[in-house]
PDB file of C-alpha atoms in Angstrom:
ATOM      1  CA  MET A   1       6.154  -4.072  13.636  1.00 62.00           C
ATOM      2  CA  SER A   2       4.866  -1.877  16.437  1.00 74.00           C
ATOM      3  CA  HIS A   3       2.352  -3.546  18.752  1.00 84.00           C
ATOM      4  CA  LYS A   4       1.393  -0.124  20.085  1.00 88.00           C
ATOM      5  CA  ALA A   5       0.640   1.174  16.581  1.00 89.00           C
ATOM      6  CA  VAL A   6      -1.356  -1.928  15.637  1.00 89.00           C
ATOM      7  CA  SER A   7      -3.370  -1.729  18.864  1.00 90.00           C
ATOM      8  CA  TRP A   8      -4.063   1.940  18.158  1.00 91.00           C
ATOM      9  CA  ALA A   9      -5.216   1.125  14.616  1.00 90.00           C
ATOM     10  CA  LEU A  10      -7.481  -1.683  15.821  1.00 91.00           C
ATOM     11  CA  GLU A  11      -9.199   0.765  18.170  1.00 91.00           C
ATOM     12  CA  GLN A  12     -10.379   2.930  15.236  1.00 92.00           C
ATOM     13  CA  ARG A  13     -13.578   0.917  14.862  1.00 88.00           C
ATOM     14  CA  HIS A  14     -15.561   3.912  13.623  1.00 91.00           C
ATOM     15  CA  LEU A  15     -13.888   3.541  10.227  1.00 90.00           C
ATOM     16  CA  LYS A  16     -15.418   1.755   7.272  1.00 89.00           C
ATOM     17  CA  PRO A  17     -13.907  -1.669   6.502  1.00 89.00           C
ATOM     18  CA  GLY A  18     -11.702  -0.490   3.616  1.00 90.00           C
ATOM     19  CA  PRO A  19      -9.890   2.424   5.324  1.00 92.00           C
ATOM     20  CA  TRP A  20      -9.629   0.408   8.540  1.00 92.00           C
ATOM     21  CA  ILE A  21      -7.802  -2.429   6.757  1.00 93.00           C
ATOM     22  CA  VAL A  22      -5.369   0.039   5.170  1.00 93.00           C
ATOM     23  CA  LEU A  23      -4.697   1.740   8.523  1.00 93.00           C
ATOM     24  CA  ILE A  24      -4.011  -1.601  10.218  1.00 92.00           C
ATOM     25  CA  GLN A  25      -1.561  -2.604   7.485  1.00 91.00           C
ATOM     26  CA  LEU A  26       0.244   0.743   7.789  1.00 92.00           C
ATOM     27  CA  ALA A  27       0.490   0.285  11.543  1.00 91.00           C
ATOM     28  CA  ASP A  28       1.870  -3.214  11.017  1.00 91.00           C
ATOM     29  CA  ARG A  29       4.797  -1.705   9.063  1.00 90.00           C
ATOM     30  CA  HIS A  30       5.444   1.044  11.637  1.00 90.00           C
ATOM     31  CA  ASN A  31       8.828   0.976  13.403  1.00 89.00           C
ATOM     32  CA  LYS A  32       8.324   1.596  17.112  1.00 81.00           C
ATOM     33  CA  ASP A  33      11.894   2.852  17.616  1.00 84.00           C
ATOM     34  CA  THR A  34      12.436   5.141  14.610  1.00 88.00           C
ATOM     35  CA  LEU A  35       8.720   5.835  13.948  1.00 88.00           C
ATOM     36  CA  GLN A  36       9.501   5.092  10.309  1.00 88.00           C
ATOM     37  CA  CYS A  37       6.538   4.064   8.187  1.00 91.00           C
ATOM     38  CA  ASP A  38       7.192   4.268   4.464  1.00 90.00           C
ATOM     39  CA  PRO A  39       6.060   1.035   2.770  1.00 91.00           C
ATOM     40  CA  ASP A  40       5.803   1.024  -1.002  1.00 89.00           C
ATOM     41  CA  GLN A  41       2.216   1.434  -2.131  1.00 86.00           C
ATOM     42  CA  LYS A  42       2.427  -1.816  -4.101  1.00 86.00           C
ATOM     43  CA  LEU A  43       3.114  -3.620  -0.827  1.00 88.00           C
ATOM     44  CA  ILE A  44       0.171  -1.937   0.883  1.00 90.00           C
ATOM     45  CA  ALA A  45      -2.116  -2.903  -2.006  1.00 89.00           C
ATOM     46  CA  ALA A  46      -0.879  -6.497  -1.850  1.00 88.00           C
ATOM     47  CA  ASP A  47      -1.278  -6.652   1.943  1.00 86.00           C
ATOM     48  CA  CYS A  48      -4.827  -5.290   1.723  1.00 90.00           C
ATOM     49  CA  ASN A  49      -5.747  -7.306  -1.378  1.00 88.00           C
ATOM     50  CA  MET A  50      -6.858  -4.080  -3.072  1.00 88.00           C
ATOM     51  CA  SER A  51      -5.904  -2.124  -6.157  1.00 87.00           C
ATOM     52  CA  ARG A  52      -3.538   0.837  -5.769  1.00 83.00           C
ATOM     53  CA  ALA A  53      -6.335   3.174  -6.836  1.00 84.00           C
ATOM     54  CA  THR A  54      -8.553   1.891  -4.030  1.00 88.00           C
ATOM     55  CA  VAL A  55      -5.703   2.157  -1.512  1.00 89.00           C
ATOM     56  CA  ASN A  56      -5.170   5.784  -2.581  1.00 86.00           C
ATOM     57  CA  ARG A  57      -8.801   6.636  -1.890  1.00 90.00           C
ATOM     58  CA  HIS A  58      -8.625   5.028   1.542  1.00 92.00           C
ATOM     59  CA  LEU A  59      -5.404   6.905   2.356  1.00 92.00           C
ATOM     60  CA  GLU A  60      -7.092  10.192   1.454  1.00 89.00           C
ATOM     61  CA  ASP A  61     -10.019   9.313   3.731  1.00 90.00           C
ATOM     62  CA  LEU A  62      -7.633   8.511   6.584  1.00 93.00           C
ATOM     63  CA  GLU A  63      -5.764  11.783   6.051  1.00 90.00           C
ATOM     64  CA  HIS A  64      -8.954  13.854   5.951  1.00 90.00           C
ATOM     65  CA  THR A  65     -10.145  12.067   9.098  1.00 88.00           C
ATOM     66  CA  GLY A  66      -6.938  13.134  10.833  1.00 92.00           C
ATOM     67  CA  LEU A  67      -5.546   9.662  11.474  1.00 93.00           C
ATOM     68  CA  ILE A  68      -2.465   9.916   9.239  1.00 93.00           C
ATOM     69  CA  ARG A  69      -0.292  12.464   7.456  1.00 90.00           C
ATOM     70  CA  ARG A  70       1.224  11.651   4.084  1.00 89.00           C
ATOM     71  CA  ILE A  71       4.641  13.152   3.414  1.00 87.00           C
ATOM     72  CA  PRO A  72       5.678  12.857  -0.255  1.00 85.00           C
ATOM     73  CA  ARG A  73       9.431  12.481  -0.807  1.00 84.00           C
ATOM     74  CA  VAL A  74      11.682  12.917  -3.825  1.00 82.00           C
ATOM     75  CA  ASN A  75      15.270  11.862  -4.467  1.00 82.00           C
ATOM     76  CA  PRO A  76      17.125  15.189  -4.994  1.00 82.00           C
ATOM     77  CA  ARG A  77      19.664  13.608  -7.341  1.00 82.00           C
ATOM     78  CA  THR A  78      17.275  11.854  -9.714  1.00 78.00           C
ATOM     79  CA  ASN A  79      14.120  13.914  -9.085  1.00 73.00           C
ATOM     80  CA  LYS A  80      12.236  10.620  -8.847  1.00 77.00           C
ATOM     81  CA  ALA A  81       9.522  10.087  -6.284  1.00 78.00           C
ATOM     82  CA  LEU A  82      10.395   7.981  -3.267  1.00 83.00           C
ATOM     83  CA  SER A  83       7.848   6.001  -1.303  1.00 86.00           C
ATOM     84  CA  THR A  84       5.489   8.192   0.708  1.00 89.00           C
ATOM     85  CA  PHE A  85       6.294   8.599   4.402  1.00 90.00           C
ATOM     86  CA  TYR A  86       3.293   8.097   6.701  1.00 92.00           C
ATOM     87  CA  ILE A  87       3.003   9.712  10.115  1.00 92.00           C
ATOM     88  CA  LEU A  88       0.397   7.927  12.210  1.00 91.00           C
ATOM     89  CA  GLY A  89      -1.927   9.811  14.520  1.00 90.00           C
ATOM     90  CA  LEU A  90      -0.321   8.438  17.663  1.00 87.00           C
ATOM     91  CA  ASN A  91       2.929  10.223  16.624  1.00 87.00           C
ATOM     92  CA  PHE A  92       1.419  13.624  15.782  1.00 89.00           C
ATOM     93  CA  ASP A  93       2.678  15.135  19.056  1.00 86.00           C
ATOM     94  CA  ASN A  94       6.234  13.949  18.399  1.00 85.00           C
ATOM     95  CA  PRO A  95       6.557  13.461  14.621  1.00 87.00           C
ATOM     96  CA  PRO A  96       9.698  11.845  13.197  1.00 86.00           C
ATOM     97  CA  GLU A  97      12.182  13.750  11.065  1.00 84.00           C
ATOM     98  CA  VAL A  98      11.571  13.006   7.388  1.00 86.00           C
ATOM     99  CA  GLU A  99      14.387  13.331   4.855  1.00 84.00           C
ATOM    100  CA  PHE A 100      13.729  14.431   1.275  1.00 82.00           C
ATOM    101  CA  ALA A 101      10.240  15.600   2.239  1.00 81.00           C
ATOM    102  CA  VAL A 102       8.418  17.603  -0.408  1.00 72.00           C
ATOM    103  CA  SER A 103       6.814  20.896   0.570  1.00 59.00           C
ATOM    104  CA  GLN A 104       5.516  23.193  -2.138  1.00 41.00           C
ATOM    105  CA  ASN A 105       7.574  21.189  -4.665  1.00 38.00           C
ATOM    106  CA  GLU A 106      10.723  21.630  -2.579  1.00 42.00           C
ATOM    107  CA  THR A 107      12.708  18.782  -1.129  1.00 43.00           C
ATOM    108  CA  ARG A 108      14.368  18.445   2.219  1.00 42.00           C
ATOM    109  CA  LYS A 109      18.109  17.777   2.209  1.00 43.00           C
ATOM    110  CA  PRO A 110      19.697  15.065   4.373  1.00 43.00           C
ATOM    111  CA  LYS A 111      21.961  16.090   7.225  1.00 44.00           C
ATOM    112  CA  GLY A 112      25.454  17.149   6.211  1.00 45.00           C
ATOM    113  CA  GLN A 113      24.561  18.115   2.646  1.00 44.00           C
ATOM    114  CA  LYS A 114      25.759  21.535   1.598  1.00 43.00           C
ATOM    115  CA  GLU A 115      23.183  24.015   0.511  1.00 44.00           C
ATOM    116  CA  ASN A 116      23.159  25.074  -3.119  1.00 43.00           C
ATOM    117  CA  LYS A 117      23.048  28.831  -2.739  1.00 41.00           C
ATOM    118  CA  GLY A 118      22.626  29.357  -6.448  1.00 41.00           C
ATOM    119  CA  ALA A 119      19.430  27.408  -6.563  1.00 39.00           C
ATOM    120  CA  SER A 120      16.229  29.379  -6.636  1.00 38.00           C
ATOM    121  CA  ARG A 121      13.061  28.349  -4.919  1.00 37.00           C
ATOM    122  CA  VAL A 122      10.045  27.275  -6.881  1.00 38.00           C
ATOM    123  CA  SER A 123       7.177  29.477  -5.798  1.00 37.00           C
ATOM    124  CA  ASN A 124       3.443  29.577  -6.316  1.00 39.00           C
ATOM    125  CA  CYS A 125       3.307  25.879  -7.132  1.00 37.00           C
ATOM    126  CA  ASP A 126       0.020  24.103  -6.607  1.00 40.00           C
ATOM    127  CA  THR A 127       0.729  20.667  -5.199  1.00 40.00           C
ATOM    128  CA  ALA A 128      -2.832  19.841  -4.198  1.00 40.00           C
ATOM    129  CA  PRO A 129      -4.115  16.629  -5.798  1.00 42.00           C
ATOM    130  CA  SER A 130      -6.089  17.211  -8.986  1.00 39.00           C
ATOM    131  CA  LEU A 131      -9.834  16.869  -8.589  1.00 39.00           C
ATOM    132  CA  LYS A 132      -9.808  14.858 -11.778  1.00 39.00           C
ATOM    133  CA  ASN A 133      -7.252  12.454 -10.427  1.00 42.00           C
ATOM    134  CA  ALA A 134      -7.486  11.515  -6.782  1.00 41.00           C
ATOM    135  CA  ASP A 135      -4.399   9.355  -7.027  1.00 42.00           C
ATOM    136  CA  SER A 136      -1.716  12.039  -7.084  1.00 40.00           C
ATOM    137  CA  ARG A 137       1.293  11.069  -5.013  1.00 40.00           C
ATOM    138  CA  VAL A 138       1.648  14.653  -3.712  1.00 41.00           C
ATOM    139  CA  SER A 139      -0.309  15.271  -0.530  1.00 41.00           C
ATOM    140  CA  LYS A 140      -1.876  18.476   0.693  1.00 39.00           C
ATOM    141  CA  ILE A 141      -0.116  17.955   4.025  1.00 42.00           C
ATOM    142  CA  ALA A 142       3.669  18.329   4.095  1.00 44.00           C
ATOM    143  CA  ILE A 143       6.396  19.660   6.355  1.00 42.00           C
ATOM    144  CA  PRO A 144       6.321  23.500   6.523  1.00 44.00           C
ATOM    145  CA  GLU A 145       9.065  25.428   4.728  1.00 41.00           C
ATOM    146  CA  SER A 146      10.116  27.122   7.969  1.00 39.00           C
ATOM    147  CA  GLN A 147      11.276  23.745   9.334  1.00 41.00           C
ATOM    148  CA  ILE A 148      13.389  22.550   6.437  1.00 38.00           C
ATOM    149  CA  GLU A 149      16.245  23.544   4.159  1.00 38.00           C
ATOM    150  CA  THR A 150      15.210  23.520   0.538  1.00 40.00           C
ATOM    151  CA  GLN A 151      16.556  23.302  -2.944  1.00 39.00           C
ATOM    152  CA  THR A 152      14.911  23.614  -6.339  1.00 37.00           C
ATOM    153  CA  LEU A 153      12.904  20.690  -7.546  1.00 39.00           C
ATOM    154  CA  VAL A 154      11.192  20.551 -10.917  1.00 40.00           C
ATOM    155  CA  ASN A 155       9.192  17.389 -11.006  1.00 42.00           C
ATOM    156  CA  LYS A 156       5.627  16.519 -11.871  1.00 39.00           C
ATOM    157  CA  PRO A 157       3.592  14.499  -9.383  1.00 44.00           C
ATOM    158  CA  VAL A 158       3.502  10.821 -10.224  1.00 42.00           C
ATOM    159  CA  ARG A 159       0.033   9.823 -11.355  1.00 39.00           C
ATOM    160  CA  GLU A 160      -1.071   6.301 -10.740  1.00 40.00           C
ATOM    161  CA  HIS A 161      -3.481   4.047 -12.567  1.00 35.00           C
ATOM    162  CA  CYS A 162      -7.086   4.511 -11.560  1.00 36.00           C
ATOM    163  CA  ALA A 163      -9.809   2.146 -12.738  1.00 34.00           C
ATOM    164  CA  ALA A 164     -12.733   3.944 -14.330  1.00 37.00           C
ATOM    165  CA  ASP A 165     -15.648   4.323 -11.972  1.00 42.00           C
ATOM    166  CA  ALA A 166     -18.542   2.081 -12.845  1.00 41.00           C
ATOM    167  CA  PRO A 167     -21.901   3.852 -13.143  1.00 42.00           C
ATOM    168  CA  HIS A 168     -23.714   3.207  -9.889  1.00 44.00           C
ATOM    169  CA  ASN A 169     -25.479   5.027  -7.103  1.00 55.00           C
ATOM    170  CA  PRO A 170     -23.112   7.785  -5.885  1.00 57.00           C
ATOM    171  CA  GLU A 171     -24.126   7.009  -2.298  1.00 66.00           C
ATOM    172  CA  PHE A 172     -23.088   3.375  -2.695  1.00 75.00           C
ATOM    173  CA  ASP A 173     -19.937   2.482  -0.722  1.00 81.00           C
ATOM    174  CA  PHE A 174     -18.003   0.560  -3.366  1.00 84.00           C
ATOM    175  CA  ASP A 175     -14.849   0.289  -1.250  1.00 80.00           C
ATOM    176  CA  GLY A 176     -16.788  -1.310   1.585  1.00 80.00           C
ATOM    177  CA  PHE A 177     -18.485  -3.612  -0.916  1.00 87.00           C
ATOM    178  CA  MET A 178     -15.092  -4.597  -2.356  1.00 86.00           C
ATOM    179  CA  ALA A 179     -13.765  -5.338   1.133  1.00 83.00           C
ATOM    180  CA  GLU A 180     -16.798  -7.502   1.964  1.00 86.00           C
ATOM    181  CA  PHE A 181     -16.460  -9.409  -1.294  1.00 91.00           C
ATOM    182  CA  SER A 182     -12.734  -9.988  -0.696  1.00 88.00           C
ATOM    183  CA  ALA A 183     -13.484 -11.371   2.754  1.00 86.00           C
ATOM    184  CA  ALA A 184     -16.256 -13.660   1.482  1.00 88.00           C
ATOM    185  CA  TYR A 185     -14.829 -15.075  -1.741  1.00 92.00           C
ATOM    186  CA  PRO A 186     -12.643 -18.195  -1.284  1.00 90.00           C
ATOM    187  CA  ARG A 187     -10.016 -17.559  -3.997  1.00 91.00           C
ATOM    188  CA  MET A 188      -9.176 -13.944  -4.737  1.00 90.00           C
ATOM    189  CA  GLY A 189      -7.317 -13.246  -7.964  1.00 88.00           C
ATOM    190  CA  LEU A 190      -5.741  -9.966  -9.042  1.00 89.00           C
ATOM    191  CA  PRO A 191      -7.176  -7.086  -6.964  1.00 86.00           C
ATOM    192  CA  GLU A 192      -7.346  -4.622  -9.870  1.00 86.00           C
ATOM    193  CA  ALA A 193      -8.929  -7.170 -12.219  1.00 88.00           C
ATOM    194  CA  THR A 194     -11.457  -8.100  -9.535  1.00 92.00           C
ATOM    195  CA  GLU A 195     -12.299  -4.443  -8.908  1.00 90.00           C
ATOM    196  CA  ASP A 196     -12.752  -3.787 -12.629  1.00 90.00           C
ATOM    197  CA  ALA A 197     -14.978  -6.859 -12.978  1.00 92.00           C
ATOM    198  CA  LEU A 198     -17.135  -5.791 -10.030  1.00 93.00           C
ATOM    199  CA  ARG A 199     -17.509  -2.259 -11.380  1.00 90.00           C
ATOM    200  CA  ALA A 200     -18.483  -3.668 -14.784  1.00 90.00           C
ATOM    201  CA  ALA A 201     -21.061  -5.977 -13.194  1.00 92.00           C
ATOM    202  CA  LEU A 202     -22.574  -3.139 -11.160  1.00 90.00           C
ATOM    203  CA  GLY A 203     -22.595  -0.960 -14.263  1.00 87.00           C
ATOM    204  CA  GLU A 204     -24.680  -3.625 -15.997  1.00 88.00           C
ATOM    205  CA  GLY A 205     -27.225  -3.487 -13.179  1.00 89.00           C
ATOM    206  CA  ALA A 206     -26.114  -6.380 -10.966  1.00 91.00           C
ATOM    207  CA  ASP A 207     -27.406  -6.360  -7.389  1.00 91.00           C
ATOM    208  CA  PRO A 208     -24.495  -6.004  -4.895  1.00 92.00           C
ATOM    209  CA  ALA A 209     -26.391  -8.047  -2.303  1.00 91.00           C
ATOM    210  CA  GLU A 210     -26.804 -10.907  -4.780  1.00 93.00           C
ATOM    211  CA  ILE A 211     -23.094 -10.836  -5.646  1.00 94.00           C
ATOM    212  CA  LEU A 212     -22.118 -11.014  -1.961  1.00 92.00           C
ATOM    213  CA  ALA A 213     -24.669 -13.746  -1.275  1.00 92.00           C
ATOM    214  CA  GLY A 214     -23.356 -15.681  -4.259  1.00 92.00           C
ATOM    215  CA  ALA A 215     -19.747 -15.298  -3.089  1.00 92.00           C
ATOM    216  CA  ARG A 216     -20.621 -16.621   0.376  1.00 90.00           C
ATOM    217  CA  ALA A 217     -22.601 -19.514  -1.095  1.00 90.00           C
ATOM    218  CA  TYR A 218     -19.710 -20.367  -3.416  1.00 91.00           C
ATOM    219  CA  ALA A 219     -17.325 -20.359  -0.448  1.00 89.00           C
ATOM    220  CA  VAL A 220     -19.563 -22.854   1.367  1.00 87.00           C
ATOM    221  CA  GLU A 221     -19.868 -24.973  -1.769  1.00 86.00           C
ATOM    222  CA  GLN A 222     -16.072 -25.077  -2.241  1.00 87.00           C
ATOM    223  CA  ASP A 223     -15.248 -25.664   1.411  1.00 86.00           C
ATOM    224  CA  GLY A 224     -12.573 -28.360   1.583  1.00 83.00           C
ATOM    225  CA  ASN A 225     -11.634 -28.135  -2.094  1.00 84.00           C
ATOM    226  CA  ALA A 226      -8.112 -27.234  -3.182  1.00 87.00           C
ATOM    227  CA  PRO A 227      -7.769 -23.641  -4.475  1.00 86.00           C
ATOM    228  CA  ARG A 228      -6.806 -24.871  -7.943  1.00 88.00           C
ATOM    229  CA  TYR A 229     -10.345 -26.184  -8.385  1.00 87.00           C
ATOM    230  CA  MET A 230     -11.902 -22.819  -7.565  1.00 90.00           C
ATOM    231  CA  LYS A 231     -12.574 -19.965  -9.960  1.00 91.00           C
ATOM    232  CA  LEU A 232     -10.402 -16.883  -9.646  1.00 93.00           C
ATOM    233  CA  SER A 233     -12.532 -14.007  -8.422  1.00 94.00           C
ATOM    234  CA  GLU A 234     -12.281 -11.893 -11.588  1.00 94.00           C
ATOM    235  CA  ASN A 235     -13.308 -14.856 -13.777  1.00 94.00           C
ATOM    236  CA  TRP A 236     -16.152 -15.815 -11.439  1.00 95.00           C
ATOM    237  CA  ILE A 237     -17.538 -12.280 -11.663  1.00 95.00           C
ATOM    238  CA  ALA A 238     -17.030 -11.950 -15.428  1.00 94.00           C
ATOM    239  CA  GLU A 239     -18.970 -15.189 -15.951  1.00 93.00           C
ATOM    240  CA  LYS A 240     -21.733 -13.936 -13.623  1.00 93.00           C
ATOM    241  CA  ARG A 241     -21.471 -17.090 -11.539  1.00 92.00           C
ATOM    242  CA  TRP A 242     -23.268 -15.505  -8.588  1.00 92.00           C
ATOM    243  CA  ARG A 243     -26.530 -16.027 -10.490  1.00 90.00           C
ATOM    244  CA  GLN A 244     -26.205 -19.768  -9.937  1.00 87.00           C
ATOM    245  CA  HIS A 245     -26.442 -19.235  -6.202  1.00 80.00           C
ATOM    246  CA  VAL A 246     -29.328 -16.775  -6.141  1.00 73.00           C
ATOM    247  CA  THR A 247     -32.549 -18.402  -4.984  1.00 60.00           C
ATOM    248  CA  ALA A 248     -35.524 -17.212  -6.993  1.00 51.00           C
ATOM    249  CA  PRO A 249     -38.343 -16.031  -4.705  1.00 49.00           C
ATOM    250  CA  LYS A 250     -41.353 -18.328  -4.662  1.00 47.00           C
ATOM    251  CA  ALA A 251     -44.360 -16.882  -6.427  1.00 48.00           C
ATOM    252  CA  GLN A 252     -47.238 -16.216  -4.091  1.00 49.00           C
ATOM    253  CA  ALA A 253     -50.217 -18.443  -4.744  1.00 52.00           C
ATOM    254  CA  ASP A 254     -53.283 -16.745  -6.153  1.00 66.00           C
ATOM    255  CA  GLN A 255     -55.945 -16.207  -3.485  1.00 75.00           C
ATOM    256  CA  SER A 256     -58.619 -17.745  -5.696  1.00 80.00           C
ATOM    257  CA  GLU A 257     -56.508 -20.899  -5.995  1.00 79.00           C
ATOM    258  CA  VAL A 258     -56.166 -21.075  -2.213  1.00 80.00           C
ATOM    259  CA  LEU A 259     -59.915 -20.747  -1.715  1.00 83.00           C
ATOM    260  CA  ALA A 260     -60.606 -23.321  -4.423  1.00 86.00           C
ATOM    261  CA  TYR A 261     -58.267 -25.803  -2.722  1.00 82.00           C
ATOM    262  CA  TRP A 262     -59.885 -25.483   0.702  1.00 81.00           C
ATOM    263  CA  ALA A 263     -63.407 -25.464  -0.768  1.00 84.00           C
ATOM    264  CA  LYS A 264     -62.624 -28.769  -2.484  1.00 84.00           C
ATOM    265  CA  GLU A 265     -61.386 -30.257   0.792  1.00 80.00           C
ATOM    266  CA  ILE A 266     -64.521 -29.078   2.593  1.00 80.00           C
ATOM    267  CA  LEU A 267     -66.889 -30.393  -0.082  1.00 83.00           C
ATOM    268  CA  GLU A 268     -65.235 -33.801  -0.159  1.00 80.00           C
ATOM    269  CA  ALA A 269     -65.701 -33.938   3.634  1.00 72.00           C
ATOM    270  CA  LYS A 270     -62.762 -36.249   4.173  1.00 64.00           C
ATOM    271  CA  PRO A 271     -62.452 -37.600   7.728  1.00 62.00           C
ATOM    272  CA  HIS A 272     -58.888 -36.343   8.131  1.00 60.00           C
ATOM    273  CA  MET A 273     -60.077 -32.779   7.435  1.00 60.00           C
ATOM    274  CA  HIS A 274     -62.025 -32.587  10.710  1.00 63.00           C
ATOM    275  CA  GLY A 275     -60.486 -29.819  12.790  1.00 64.00           C
ATOM    276  CA  ARG A 276     -57.961 -28.829  10.103  1.00 69.00           C
ATOM    277  CA  VAL A 277     -60.023 -26.156   8.360  1.00 74.00           C
ATOM    278  CA  SER A 278     -59.892 -22.871  10.233  1.00 77.00           C
ATOM    279  CA  PRO A 279     -63.139 -20.947  10.782  1.00 80.00           C
ATOM    280  CA  SER A 280     -61.699 -17.890   9.024  1.00 81.00           C
ATOM    281  CA  MET A 281     -60.829 -19.900   5.889  1.00 81.00           C
ATOM    282  CA  ALA A 282     -64.251 -21.541   5.939  1.00 82.00           C
ATOM    283  CA  ARG A 283     -65.923 -18.124   6.161  1.00 86.00           C
ATOM    284  CA  GLU A 284     -63.878 -16.877   3.180  1.00 86.00           C
ATOM    285  CA  CYS A 285     -64.955 -19.901   1.137  1.00 86.00           C
ATOM    286  CA  LEU A 286     -68.526 -19.290   2.245  1.00 86.00           C
ATOM    287  CA  SER A 287     -68.347 -15.604   1.246  1.00 88.00           C
ATOM    288  CA  ALA A 288     -66.974 -16.607  -2.154  1.00 88.00           C
ATOM    289  CA  GLY A 289     -69.999 -18.870  -2.669  1.00 89.00           C
ATOM    290  CA  LEU A 290     -67.851 -21.978  -2.930  1.00 89.00           C
ATOM    291  CA  VAL A 291     -69.367 -23.841   0.039  1.00 87.00           C
ATOM    292  CA  THR A 292     -72.441 -23.735   2.283  1.00 88.00           C
ATOM    293  CA  GLU A 293     -72.743 -23.623   6.065  1.00 86.00           C
ATOM    294  CA  GLN A 294     -73.807 -27.262   6.014  1.00 85.00           C
ATOM    295  CA  ASP A 295     -70.645 -28.198   4.104  1.00 84.00           C
ATOM    296  CA  CYS A 296     -68.556 -26.497   6.774  1.00 83.00           C
ATOM    297  CA  ARG A 297     -70.352 -28.245   9.647  1.00 82.00           C
ATOM    298  CA  GLN A 298     -69.611 -31.615   8.043  1.00 81.00           C
ATOM    299  CA  VAL A 299     -65.881 -31.043   8.532  1.00 78.00           C
ATOM    300  CA  GLY A 300     -66.354 -29.822  12.078  1.00 79.00           C
ATOM    301  CA  VAL A 301     -66.076 -26.099  11.444  1.00 78.00           C
ATOM    302  CA  SER A 302     -68.209 -23.949  13.723  1.00 74.00           C
ATOM    303  CA  LEU A 303     -69.082 -20.668  12.063  1.00 69.00           C
TER     304      LEU A 303
END
């Protein structure tokens, strides 16, 4: 753990909740001496209580914002993808040396390895993430060819599971909503199952504000209870339990009913009504033909 890296990440308060959480978790796994930061994405997802698809989207946002660089790596012997190496913004001026880094589908060799002169370079390879799949493990940003020795690599980018987007307003910040829900709900289950359940609920027309309000109310209701007595988040959402905590708005009384009530009180001229009927209400009852001026004077109303 690097206290300097974590402090730097905590200062990035301009970020939305989701990307900020991911950045803080990356910084927490940063080595202050070697500048190494290459946690497995499963660990990041578990630390952030998010699905891997959501973590991928946040990592792309952080990269486009200029706070991190993602360096894909591949084992040259097996051609299998290694965990991505992350360079944090505070190390951009003095970036660490990354072994087995992929650049244009070429991999960097470790020190001391002999170059394979018979190997040809793979050229004109498009390693940019597919627009149809934002979860490609190959990043647009990699170490330039001029800085590394290369050998041929024929390997397709590893594609990761991505939950289908639920139909909702394209301007709606689902990742921020997911982060808020995770912080509010008292017993989170599987991140991917929870995300899928939330997307399904939104797709059916559920109000995000009602879901969050329900989650907070459920947390208050379950305060002090053991987790085993609480619903797992994905089950709570699937059963639409938030509806039990949504307070139905009170119907506004009909104006005619209001006037009829006060007119009755005026006409009965009860002693306790003296001084309780406002002049404006009395005038409205008078205009509606429900009372007379004399009726109003009897309850002490001066018109």
